[in-house]
Short mmCIF file of N, CA, C and O in Angstrom, two decimals:
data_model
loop_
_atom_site.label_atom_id
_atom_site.label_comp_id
_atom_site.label_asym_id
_atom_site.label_seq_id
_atom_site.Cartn_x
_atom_site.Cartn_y
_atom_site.Cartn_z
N UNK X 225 -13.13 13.39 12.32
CA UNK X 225 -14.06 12.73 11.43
C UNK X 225 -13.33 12.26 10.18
O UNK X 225 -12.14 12.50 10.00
N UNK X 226 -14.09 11.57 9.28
CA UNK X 226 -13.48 10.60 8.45
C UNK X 226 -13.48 12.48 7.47
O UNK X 226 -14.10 13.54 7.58
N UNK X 227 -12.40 11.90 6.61
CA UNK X 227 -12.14 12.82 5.14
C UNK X 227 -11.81 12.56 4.27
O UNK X 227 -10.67 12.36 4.69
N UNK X 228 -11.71 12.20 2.78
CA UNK X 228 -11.40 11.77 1.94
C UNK X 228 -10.92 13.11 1.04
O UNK X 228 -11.63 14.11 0.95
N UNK X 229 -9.68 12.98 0.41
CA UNK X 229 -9.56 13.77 -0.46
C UNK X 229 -8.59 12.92 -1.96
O UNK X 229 -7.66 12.12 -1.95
N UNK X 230 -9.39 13.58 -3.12
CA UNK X 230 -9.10 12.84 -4.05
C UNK X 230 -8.20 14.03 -4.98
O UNK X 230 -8.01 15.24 -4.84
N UNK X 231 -7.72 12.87 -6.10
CA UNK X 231 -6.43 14.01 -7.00
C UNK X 231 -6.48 13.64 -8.05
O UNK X 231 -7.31 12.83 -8.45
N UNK X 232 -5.55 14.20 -8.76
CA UNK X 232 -5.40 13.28 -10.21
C UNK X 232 -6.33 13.32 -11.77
O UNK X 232 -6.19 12.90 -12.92
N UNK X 233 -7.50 14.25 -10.83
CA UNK X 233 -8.11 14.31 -12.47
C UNK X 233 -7.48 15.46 -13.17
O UNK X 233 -6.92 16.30 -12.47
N UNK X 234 -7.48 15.63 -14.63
CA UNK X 234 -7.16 16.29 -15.63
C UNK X 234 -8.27 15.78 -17.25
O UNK X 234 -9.15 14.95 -17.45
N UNK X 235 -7.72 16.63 -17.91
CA UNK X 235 -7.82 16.30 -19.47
C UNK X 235 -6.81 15.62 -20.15
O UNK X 235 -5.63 15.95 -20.26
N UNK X 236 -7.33 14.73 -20.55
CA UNK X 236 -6.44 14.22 -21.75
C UNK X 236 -7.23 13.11 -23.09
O UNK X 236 -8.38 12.68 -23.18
N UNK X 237 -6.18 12.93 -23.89
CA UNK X 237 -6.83 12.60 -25.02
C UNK X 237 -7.34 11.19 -25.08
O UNK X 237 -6.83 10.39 -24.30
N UNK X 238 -8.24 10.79 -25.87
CA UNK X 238 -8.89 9.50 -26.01
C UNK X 238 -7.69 8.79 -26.43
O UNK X 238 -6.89 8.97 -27.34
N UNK X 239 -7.82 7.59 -25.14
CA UNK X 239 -6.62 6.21 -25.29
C UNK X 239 -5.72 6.76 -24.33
O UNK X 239 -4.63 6.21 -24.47
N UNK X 240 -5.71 7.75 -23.30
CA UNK X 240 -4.76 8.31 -22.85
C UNK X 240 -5.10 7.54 -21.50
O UNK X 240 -6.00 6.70 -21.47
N UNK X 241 -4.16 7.93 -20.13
CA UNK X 241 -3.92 7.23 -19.05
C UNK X 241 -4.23 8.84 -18.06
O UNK X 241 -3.79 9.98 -18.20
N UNK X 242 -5.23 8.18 -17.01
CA UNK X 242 -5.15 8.67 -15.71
C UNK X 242 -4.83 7.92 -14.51
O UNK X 242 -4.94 6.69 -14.54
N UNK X 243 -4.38 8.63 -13.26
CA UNK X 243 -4.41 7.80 -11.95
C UNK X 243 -5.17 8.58 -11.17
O UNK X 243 -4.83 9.75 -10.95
N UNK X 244 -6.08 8.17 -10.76
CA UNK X 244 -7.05 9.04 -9.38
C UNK X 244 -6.34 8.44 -7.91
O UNK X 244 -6.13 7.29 -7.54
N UNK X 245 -6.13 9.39 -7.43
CA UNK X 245 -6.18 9.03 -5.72
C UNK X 245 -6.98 9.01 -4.48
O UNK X 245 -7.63 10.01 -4.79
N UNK X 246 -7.20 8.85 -3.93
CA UNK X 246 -8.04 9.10 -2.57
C UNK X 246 -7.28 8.43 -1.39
O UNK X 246 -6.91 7.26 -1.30
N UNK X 247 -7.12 9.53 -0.44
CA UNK X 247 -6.42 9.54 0.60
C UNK X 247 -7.41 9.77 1.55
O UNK X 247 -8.22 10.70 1.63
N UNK X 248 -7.26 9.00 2.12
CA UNK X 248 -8.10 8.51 3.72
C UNK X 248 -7.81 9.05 5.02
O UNK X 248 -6.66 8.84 5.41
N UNK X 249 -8.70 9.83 5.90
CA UNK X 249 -7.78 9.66 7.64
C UNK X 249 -9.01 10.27 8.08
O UNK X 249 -9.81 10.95 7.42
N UNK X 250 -9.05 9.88 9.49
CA UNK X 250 -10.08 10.14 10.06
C UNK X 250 -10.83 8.68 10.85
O UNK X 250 -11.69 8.42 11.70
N UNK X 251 -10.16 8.18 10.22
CA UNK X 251 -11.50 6.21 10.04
C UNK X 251 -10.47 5.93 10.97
O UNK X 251 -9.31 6.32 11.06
N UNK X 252 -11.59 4.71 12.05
CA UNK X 252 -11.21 4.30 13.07
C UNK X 252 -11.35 2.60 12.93
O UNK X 252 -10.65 1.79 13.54
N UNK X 253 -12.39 2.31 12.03
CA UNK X 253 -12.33 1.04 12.01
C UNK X 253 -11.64 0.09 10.70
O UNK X 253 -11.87 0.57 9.59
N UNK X 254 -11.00 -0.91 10.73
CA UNK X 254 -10.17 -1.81 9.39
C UNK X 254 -10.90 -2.11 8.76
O UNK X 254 -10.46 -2.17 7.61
N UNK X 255 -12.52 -2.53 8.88
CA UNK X 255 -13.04 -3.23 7.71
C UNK X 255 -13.34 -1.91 7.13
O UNK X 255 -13.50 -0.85 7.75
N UNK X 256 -13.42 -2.16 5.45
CA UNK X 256 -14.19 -0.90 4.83
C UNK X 256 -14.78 -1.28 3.40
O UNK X 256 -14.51 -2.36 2.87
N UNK X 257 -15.67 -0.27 2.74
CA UNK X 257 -16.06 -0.58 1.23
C UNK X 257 -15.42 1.25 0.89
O UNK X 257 -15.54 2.32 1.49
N UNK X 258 -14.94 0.94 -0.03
CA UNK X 258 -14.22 2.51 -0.70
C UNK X 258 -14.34 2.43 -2.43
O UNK X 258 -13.96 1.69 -3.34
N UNK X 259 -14.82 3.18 -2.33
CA UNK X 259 -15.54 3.32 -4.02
C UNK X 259 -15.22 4.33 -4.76
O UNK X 259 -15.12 5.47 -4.32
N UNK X 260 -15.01 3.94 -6.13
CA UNK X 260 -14.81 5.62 -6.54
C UNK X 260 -16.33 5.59 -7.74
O UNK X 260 -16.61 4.55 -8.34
N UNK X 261 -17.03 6.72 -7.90
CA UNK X 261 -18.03 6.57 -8.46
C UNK X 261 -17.95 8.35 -9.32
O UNK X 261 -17.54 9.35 -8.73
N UNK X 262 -18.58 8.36 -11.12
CA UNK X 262 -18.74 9.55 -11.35
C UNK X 262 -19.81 9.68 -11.58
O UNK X 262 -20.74 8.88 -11.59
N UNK X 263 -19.73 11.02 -11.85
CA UNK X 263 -21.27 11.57 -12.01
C UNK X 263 -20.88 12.49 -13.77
O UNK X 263 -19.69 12.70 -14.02
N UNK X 264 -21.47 12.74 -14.34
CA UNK X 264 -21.75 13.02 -15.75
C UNK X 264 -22.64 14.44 -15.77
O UNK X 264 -23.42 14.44 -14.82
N UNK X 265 -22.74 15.48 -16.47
CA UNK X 265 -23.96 16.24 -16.59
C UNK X 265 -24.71 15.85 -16.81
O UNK X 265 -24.70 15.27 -17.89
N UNK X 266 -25.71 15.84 -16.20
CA UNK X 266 -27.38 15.70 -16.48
C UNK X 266 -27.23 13.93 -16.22
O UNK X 266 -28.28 13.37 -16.52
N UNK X 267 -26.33 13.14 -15.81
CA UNK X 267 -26.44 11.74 -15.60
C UNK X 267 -26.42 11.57 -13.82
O UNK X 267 -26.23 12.59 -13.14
N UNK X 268 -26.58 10.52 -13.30
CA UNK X 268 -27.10 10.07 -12.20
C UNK X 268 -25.45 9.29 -11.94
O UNK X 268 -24.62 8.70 -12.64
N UNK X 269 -25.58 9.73 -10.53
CA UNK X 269 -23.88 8.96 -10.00
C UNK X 269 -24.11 7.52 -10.35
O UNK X 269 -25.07 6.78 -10.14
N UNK X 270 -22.76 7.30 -11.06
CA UNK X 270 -22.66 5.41 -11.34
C UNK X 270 -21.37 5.19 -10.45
O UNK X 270 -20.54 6.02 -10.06
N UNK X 271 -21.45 3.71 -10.21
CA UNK X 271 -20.22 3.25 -9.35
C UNK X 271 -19.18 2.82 -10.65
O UNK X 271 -19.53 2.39 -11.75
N UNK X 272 -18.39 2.96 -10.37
CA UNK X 272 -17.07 2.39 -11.31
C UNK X 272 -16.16 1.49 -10.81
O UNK X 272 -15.57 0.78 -11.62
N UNK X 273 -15.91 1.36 -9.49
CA UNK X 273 -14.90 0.64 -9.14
C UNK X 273 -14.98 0.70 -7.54
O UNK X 273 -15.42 1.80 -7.20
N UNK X 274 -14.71 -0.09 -6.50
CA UNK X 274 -14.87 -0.33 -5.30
C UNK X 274 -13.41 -1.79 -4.90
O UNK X 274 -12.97 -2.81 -5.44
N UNK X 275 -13.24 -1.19 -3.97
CA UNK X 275 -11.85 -2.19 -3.03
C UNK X 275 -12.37 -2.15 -1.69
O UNK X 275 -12.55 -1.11 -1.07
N UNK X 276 -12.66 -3.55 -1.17
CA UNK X 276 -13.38 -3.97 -0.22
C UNK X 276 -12.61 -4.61 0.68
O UNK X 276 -11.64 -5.15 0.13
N UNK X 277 -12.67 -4.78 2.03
CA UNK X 277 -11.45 -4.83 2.88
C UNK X 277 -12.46 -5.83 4.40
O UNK X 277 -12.63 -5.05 5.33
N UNK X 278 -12.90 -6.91 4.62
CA UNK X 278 -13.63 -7.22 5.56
C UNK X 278 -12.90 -8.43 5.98
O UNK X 278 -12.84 -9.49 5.35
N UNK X 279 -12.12 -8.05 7.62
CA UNK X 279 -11.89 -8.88 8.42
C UNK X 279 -10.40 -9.43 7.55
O UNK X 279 -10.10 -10.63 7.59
N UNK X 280 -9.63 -8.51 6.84
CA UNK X 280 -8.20 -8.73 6.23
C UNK X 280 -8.82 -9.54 4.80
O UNK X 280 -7.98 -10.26 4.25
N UNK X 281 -9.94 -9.51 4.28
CA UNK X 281 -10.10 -10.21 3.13
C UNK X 281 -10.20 -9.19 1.66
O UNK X 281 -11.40 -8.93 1.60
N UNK X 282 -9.64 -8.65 0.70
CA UNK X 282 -9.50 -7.73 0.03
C UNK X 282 -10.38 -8.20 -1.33
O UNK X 282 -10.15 -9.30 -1.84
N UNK X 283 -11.41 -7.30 -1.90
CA UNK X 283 -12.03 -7.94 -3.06
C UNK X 283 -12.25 -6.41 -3.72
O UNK X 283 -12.64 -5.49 -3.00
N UNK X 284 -11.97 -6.22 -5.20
CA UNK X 284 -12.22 -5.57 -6.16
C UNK X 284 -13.58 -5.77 -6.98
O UNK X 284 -13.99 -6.86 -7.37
N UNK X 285 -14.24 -4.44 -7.19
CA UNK X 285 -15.12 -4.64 -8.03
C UNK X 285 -15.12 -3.93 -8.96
O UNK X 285 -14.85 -2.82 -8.49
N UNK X 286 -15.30 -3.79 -10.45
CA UNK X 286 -16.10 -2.91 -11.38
C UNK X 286 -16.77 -2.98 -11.76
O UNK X 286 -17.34 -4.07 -11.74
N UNK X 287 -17.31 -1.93 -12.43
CA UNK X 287 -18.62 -1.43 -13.26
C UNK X 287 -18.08 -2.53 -14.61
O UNK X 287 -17.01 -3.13 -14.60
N UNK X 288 -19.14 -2.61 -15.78
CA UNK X 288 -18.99 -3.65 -16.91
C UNK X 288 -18.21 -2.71 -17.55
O UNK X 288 -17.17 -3.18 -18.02
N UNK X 289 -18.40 -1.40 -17.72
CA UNK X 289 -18.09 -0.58 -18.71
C UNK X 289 -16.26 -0.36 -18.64
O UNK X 289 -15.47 -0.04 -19.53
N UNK X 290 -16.05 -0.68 -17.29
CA UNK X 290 -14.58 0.13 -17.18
C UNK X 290 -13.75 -1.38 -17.17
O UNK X 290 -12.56 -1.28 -17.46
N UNK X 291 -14.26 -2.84 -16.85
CA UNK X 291 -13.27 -3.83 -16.73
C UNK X 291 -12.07 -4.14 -17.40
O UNK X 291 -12.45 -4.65 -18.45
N UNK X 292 -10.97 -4.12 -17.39
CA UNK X 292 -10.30 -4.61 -18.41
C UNK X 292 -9.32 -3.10 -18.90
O UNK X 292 -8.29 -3.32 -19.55
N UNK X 293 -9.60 -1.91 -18.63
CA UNK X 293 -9.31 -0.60 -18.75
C UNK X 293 -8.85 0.06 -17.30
O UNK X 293 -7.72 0.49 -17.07
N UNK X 294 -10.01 0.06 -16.33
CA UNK X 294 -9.55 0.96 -14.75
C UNK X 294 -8.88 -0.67 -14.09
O UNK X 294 -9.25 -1.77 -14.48
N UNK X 295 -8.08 -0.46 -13.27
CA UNK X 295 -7.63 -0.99 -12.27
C UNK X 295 -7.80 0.17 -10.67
O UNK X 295 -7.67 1.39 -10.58
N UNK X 296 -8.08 -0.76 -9.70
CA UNK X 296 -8.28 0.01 -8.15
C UNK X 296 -7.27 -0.64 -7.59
O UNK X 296 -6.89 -1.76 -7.95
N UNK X 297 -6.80 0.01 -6.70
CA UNK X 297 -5.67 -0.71 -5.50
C UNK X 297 -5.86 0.21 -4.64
O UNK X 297 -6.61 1.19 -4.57
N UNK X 298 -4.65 -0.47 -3.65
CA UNK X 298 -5.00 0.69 -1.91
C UNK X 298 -3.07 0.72 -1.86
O UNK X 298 -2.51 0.19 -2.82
N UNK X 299 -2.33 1.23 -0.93
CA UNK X 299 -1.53 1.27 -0.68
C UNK X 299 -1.65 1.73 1.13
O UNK X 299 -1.65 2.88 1.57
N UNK X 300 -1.73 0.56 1.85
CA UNK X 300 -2.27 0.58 2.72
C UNK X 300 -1.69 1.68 3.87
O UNK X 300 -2.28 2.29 4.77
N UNK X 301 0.24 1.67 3.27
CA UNK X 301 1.08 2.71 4.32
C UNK X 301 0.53 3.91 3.96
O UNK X 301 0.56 4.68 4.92
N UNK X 302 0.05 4.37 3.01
CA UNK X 302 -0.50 5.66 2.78
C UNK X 302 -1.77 6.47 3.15
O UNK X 302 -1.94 7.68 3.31
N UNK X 303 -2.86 5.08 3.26
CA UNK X 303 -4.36 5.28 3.69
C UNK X 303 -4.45 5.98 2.39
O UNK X 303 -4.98 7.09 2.44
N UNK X 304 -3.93 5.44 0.86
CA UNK X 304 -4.70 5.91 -0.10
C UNK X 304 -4.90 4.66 -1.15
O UNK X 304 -4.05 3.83 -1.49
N UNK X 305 -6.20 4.77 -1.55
CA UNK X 305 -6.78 4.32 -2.76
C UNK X 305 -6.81 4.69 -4.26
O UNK X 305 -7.58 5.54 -4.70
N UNK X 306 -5.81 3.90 -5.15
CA UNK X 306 -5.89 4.07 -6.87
C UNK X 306 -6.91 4.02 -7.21
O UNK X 306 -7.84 3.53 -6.57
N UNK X 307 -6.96 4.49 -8.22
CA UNK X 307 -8.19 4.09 -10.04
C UNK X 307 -7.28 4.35 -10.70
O UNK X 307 -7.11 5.57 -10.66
N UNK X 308 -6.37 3.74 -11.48
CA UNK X 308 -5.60 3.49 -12.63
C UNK X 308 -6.95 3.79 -13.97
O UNK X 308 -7.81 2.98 -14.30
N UNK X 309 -6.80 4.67 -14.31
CA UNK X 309 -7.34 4.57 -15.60
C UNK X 309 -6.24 4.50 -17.36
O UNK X 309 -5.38 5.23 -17.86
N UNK X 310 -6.95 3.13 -17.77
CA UNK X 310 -6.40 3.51 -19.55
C UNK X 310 -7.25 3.66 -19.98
O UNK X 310 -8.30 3.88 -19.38
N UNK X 311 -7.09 3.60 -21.32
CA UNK X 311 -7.65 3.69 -22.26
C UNK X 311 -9.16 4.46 -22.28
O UNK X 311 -10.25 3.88 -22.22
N UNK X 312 -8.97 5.59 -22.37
CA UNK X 312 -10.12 6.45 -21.91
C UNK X 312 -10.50 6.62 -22.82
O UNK X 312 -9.79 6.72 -23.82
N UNK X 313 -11.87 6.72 -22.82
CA UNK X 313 -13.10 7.23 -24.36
C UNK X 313 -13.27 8.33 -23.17
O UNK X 313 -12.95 8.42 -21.99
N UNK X 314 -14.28 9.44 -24.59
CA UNK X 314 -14.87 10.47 -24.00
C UNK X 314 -16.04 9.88 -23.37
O UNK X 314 -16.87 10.78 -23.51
N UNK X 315 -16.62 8.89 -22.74
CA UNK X 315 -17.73 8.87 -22.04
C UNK X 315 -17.41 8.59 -20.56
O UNK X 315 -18.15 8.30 -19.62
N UNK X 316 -16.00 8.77 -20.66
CA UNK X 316 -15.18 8.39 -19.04
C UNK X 316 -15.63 10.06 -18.59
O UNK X 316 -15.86 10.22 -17.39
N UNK X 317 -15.73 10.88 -19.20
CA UNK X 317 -15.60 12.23 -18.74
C UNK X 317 -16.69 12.31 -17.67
O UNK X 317 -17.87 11.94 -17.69
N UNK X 318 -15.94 12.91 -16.71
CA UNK X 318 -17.14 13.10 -15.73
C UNK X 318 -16.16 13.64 -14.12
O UNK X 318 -14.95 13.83 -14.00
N UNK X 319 -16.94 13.72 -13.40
CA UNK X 319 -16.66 14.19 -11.92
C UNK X 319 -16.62 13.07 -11.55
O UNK X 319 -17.54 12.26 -11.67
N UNK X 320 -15.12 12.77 -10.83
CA UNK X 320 -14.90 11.55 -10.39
C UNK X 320 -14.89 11.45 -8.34
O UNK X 320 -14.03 12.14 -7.80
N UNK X 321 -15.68 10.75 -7.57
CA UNK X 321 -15.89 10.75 -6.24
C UNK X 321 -15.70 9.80 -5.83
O UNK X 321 -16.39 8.83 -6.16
N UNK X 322 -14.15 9.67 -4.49
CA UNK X 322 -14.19 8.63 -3.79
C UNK X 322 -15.32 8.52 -2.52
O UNK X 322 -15.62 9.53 -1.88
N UNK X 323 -15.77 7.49 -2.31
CA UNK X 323 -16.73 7.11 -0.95
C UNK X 323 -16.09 6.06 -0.08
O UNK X 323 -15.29 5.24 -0.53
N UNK X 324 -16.39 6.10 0.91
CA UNK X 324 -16.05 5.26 2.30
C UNK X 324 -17.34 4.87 2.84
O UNK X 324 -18.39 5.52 2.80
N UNK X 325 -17.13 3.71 3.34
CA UNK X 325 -18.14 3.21 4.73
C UNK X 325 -17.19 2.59 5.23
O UNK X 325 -16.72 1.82 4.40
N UNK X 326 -16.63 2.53 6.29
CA UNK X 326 -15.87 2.17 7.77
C UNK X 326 -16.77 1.73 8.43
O UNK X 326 -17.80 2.37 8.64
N UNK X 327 -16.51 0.22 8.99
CA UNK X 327 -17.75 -0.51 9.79
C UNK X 327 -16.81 -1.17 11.28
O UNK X 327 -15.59 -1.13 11.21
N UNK X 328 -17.31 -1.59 12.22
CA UNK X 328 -16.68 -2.33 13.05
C UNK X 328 -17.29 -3.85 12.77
O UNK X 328 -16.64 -4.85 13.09
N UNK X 329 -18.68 -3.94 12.09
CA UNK X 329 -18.87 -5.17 11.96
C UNK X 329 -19.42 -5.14 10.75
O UNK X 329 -19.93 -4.09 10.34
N UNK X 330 -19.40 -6.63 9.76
CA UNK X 330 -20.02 -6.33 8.73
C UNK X 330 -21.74 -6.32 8.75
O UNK X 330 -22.38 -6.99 9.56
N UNK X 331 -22.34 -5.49 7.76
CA UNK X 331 -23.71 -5.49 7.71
C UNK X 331 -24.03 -5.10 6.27
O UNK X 331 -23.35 -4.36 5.56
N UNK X 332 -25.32 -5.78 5.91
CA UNK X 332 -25.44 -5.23 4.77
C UNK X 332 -25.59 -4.16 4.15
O UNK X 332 -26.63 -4.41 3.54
N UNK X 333 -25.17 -2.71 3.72
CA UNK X 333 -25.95 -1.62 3.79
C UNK X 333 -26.38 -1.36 1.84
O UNK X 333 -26.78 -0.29 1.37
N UNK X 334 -26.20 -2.33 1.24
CA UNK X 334 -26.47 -2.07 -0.03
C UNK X 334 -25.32 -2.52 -1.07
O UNK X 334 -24.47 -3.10 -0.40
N UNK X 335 -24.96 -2.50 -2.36
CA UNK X 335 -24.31 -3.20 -2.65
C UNK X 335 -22.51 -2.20 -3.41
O UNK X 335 -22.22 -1.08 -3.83
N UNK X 336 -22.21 -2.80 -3.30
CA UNK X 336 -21.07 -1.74 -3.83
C UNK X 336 -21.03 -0.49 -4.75
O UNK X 336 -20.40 0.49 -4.37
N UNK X 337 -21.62 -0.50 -5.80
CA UNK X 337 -22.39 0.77 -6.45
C UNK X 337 -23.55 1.28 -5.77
O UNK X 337 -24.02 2.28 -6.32
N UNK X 338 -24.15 0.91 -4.77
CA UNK X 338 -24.51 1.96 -4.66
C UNK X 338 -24.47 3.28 -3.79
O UNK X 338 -24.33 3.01 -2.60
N UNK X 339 -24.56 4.60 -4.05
CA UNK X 339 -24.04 5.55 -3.31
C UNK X 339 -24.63 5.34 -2.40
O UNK X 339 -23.77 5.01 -1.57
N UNK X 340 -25.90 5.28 -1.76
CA UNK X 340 -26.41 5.05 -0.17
C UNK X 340 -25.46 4.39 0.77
O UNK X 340 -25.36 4.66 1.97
N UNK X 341 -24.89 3.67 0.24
CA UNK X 341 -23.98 2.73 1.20
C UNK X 341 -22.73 3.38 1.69
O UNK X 341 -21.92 2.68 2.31
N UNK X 342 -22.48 4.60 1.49
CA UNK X 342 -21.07 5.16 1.64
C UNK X 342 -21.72 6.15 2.43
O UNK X 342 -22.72 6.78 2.08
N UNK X 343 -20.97 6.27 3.72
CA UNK X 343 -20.87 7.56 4.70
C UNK X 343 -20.33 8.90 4.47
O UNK X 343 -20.77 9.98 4.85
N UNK X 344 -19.03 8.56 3.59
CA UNK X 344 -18.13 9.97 3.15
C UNK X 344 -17.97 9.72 2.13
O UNK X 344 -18.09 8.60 1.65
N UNK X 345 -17.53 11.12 1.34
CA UNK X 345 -17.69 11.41 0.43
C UNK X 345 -16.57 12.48 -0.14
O UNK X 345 -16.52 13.47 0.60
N UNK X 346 -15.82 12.54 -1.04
CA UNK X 346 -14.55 13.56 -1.43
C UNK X 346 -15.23 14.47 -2.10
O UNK X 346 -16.44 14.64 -2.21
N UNK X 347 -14.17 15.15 -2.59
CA UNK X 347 -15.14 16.45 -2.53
C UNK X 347 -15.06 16.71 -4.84
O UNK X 347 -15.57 17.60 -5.52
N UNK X 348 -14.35 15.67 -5.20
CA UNK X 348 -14.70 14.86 -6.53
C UNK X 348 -13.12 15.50 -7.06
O UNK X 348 -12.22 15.86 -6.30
N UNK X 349 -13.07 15.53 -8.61
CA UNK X 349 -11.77 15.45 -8.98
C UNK X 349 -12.48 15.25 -10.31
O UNK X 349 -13.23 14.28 -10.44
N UNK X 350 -12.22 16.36 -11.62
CA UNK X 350 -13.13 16.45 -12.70
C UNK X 350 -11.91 15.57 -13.75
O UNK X 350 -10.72 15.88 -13.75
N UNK X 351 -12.45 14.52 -14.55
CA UNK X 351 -12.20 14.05 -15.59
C UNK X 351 -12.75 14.40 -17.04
O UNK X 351 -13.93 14.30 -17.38
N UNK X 352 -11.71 14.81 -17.82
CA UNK X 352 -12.29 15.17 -19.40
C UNK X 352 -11.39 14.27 -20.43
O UNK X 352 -10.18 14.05 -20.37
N UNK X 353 -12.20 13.89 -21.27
CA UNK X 353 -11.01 12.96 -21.98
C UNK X 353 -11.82 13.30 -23.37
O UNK X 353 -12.93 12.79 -23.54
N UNK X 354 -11.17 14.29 -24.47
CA UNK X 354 -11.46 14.89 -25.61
C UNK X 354 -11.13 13.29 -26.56
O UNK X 354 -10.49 12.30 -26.23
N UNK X 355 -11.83 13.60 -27.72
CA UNK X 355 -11.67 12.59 -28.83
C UNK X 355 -10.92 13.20 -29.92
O UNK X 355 -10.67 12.55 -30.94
#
């Protein structure tokens, strides 16, 4: 079965740099939507960033809040997925979760943020970024 496991969170200081990972195996099919999304105390999972892969066509998305700051990539020999994070404020802090949906064909299942649309799920990777 599919598994995702993610890395890379820590603490560090406001303006400081993280890299999240998520490493993939299990998935049988090439097209995919892979997302990394956090969750906050007492806040509701938001999407942050998604790398979309349908029929060899590759498209990036973010959230408004992180543009210009997170970068996503894949490194395809690895079956793992970046989140480059800079410039971190403390409201980046949070439990950070990669998601997968692996399709053989495309269909709509919802839109890139949102969590319904993802089959798997990592098991998260905690971000703190003090001021």
């Amino acid at each position: 079965q599919v598994q995702l496991v993610e890395s890379g969170g820590d603490s560090v200081q406001a303006g400081g740099s993280l890299r999240l990972s998520c490493t993939a195996s299990g998935y049988t099919y090439s097209n995919y939507y892979i997302g990394w999304f956090r969750q906050a105390p007492g806040k509701e999972r938001e999407g942050v960033a998604a790398i979309t892969r349908v029929y060899g066509s590759t498209v990036a998305y973010y959230h408004d809040s992180v543009k210009s700051r997170f970068t996503i990539s894949q490194d395809n020999a690895k079956n793992t997925v970046y989140l480059q994070m800079n410039s971190l404020k403390p409201e980046d802090s949070a439990m950070y979760y990669c998601a997968a949906d692996f399709f053989r064909v495309p269909n709509y299942r919802g839109t890139w943020y949102s969590p319904t649309r993802y089959d798997h799920w990592g098991q998260g990777t905690q971000v703190t970024v003090s001021s």
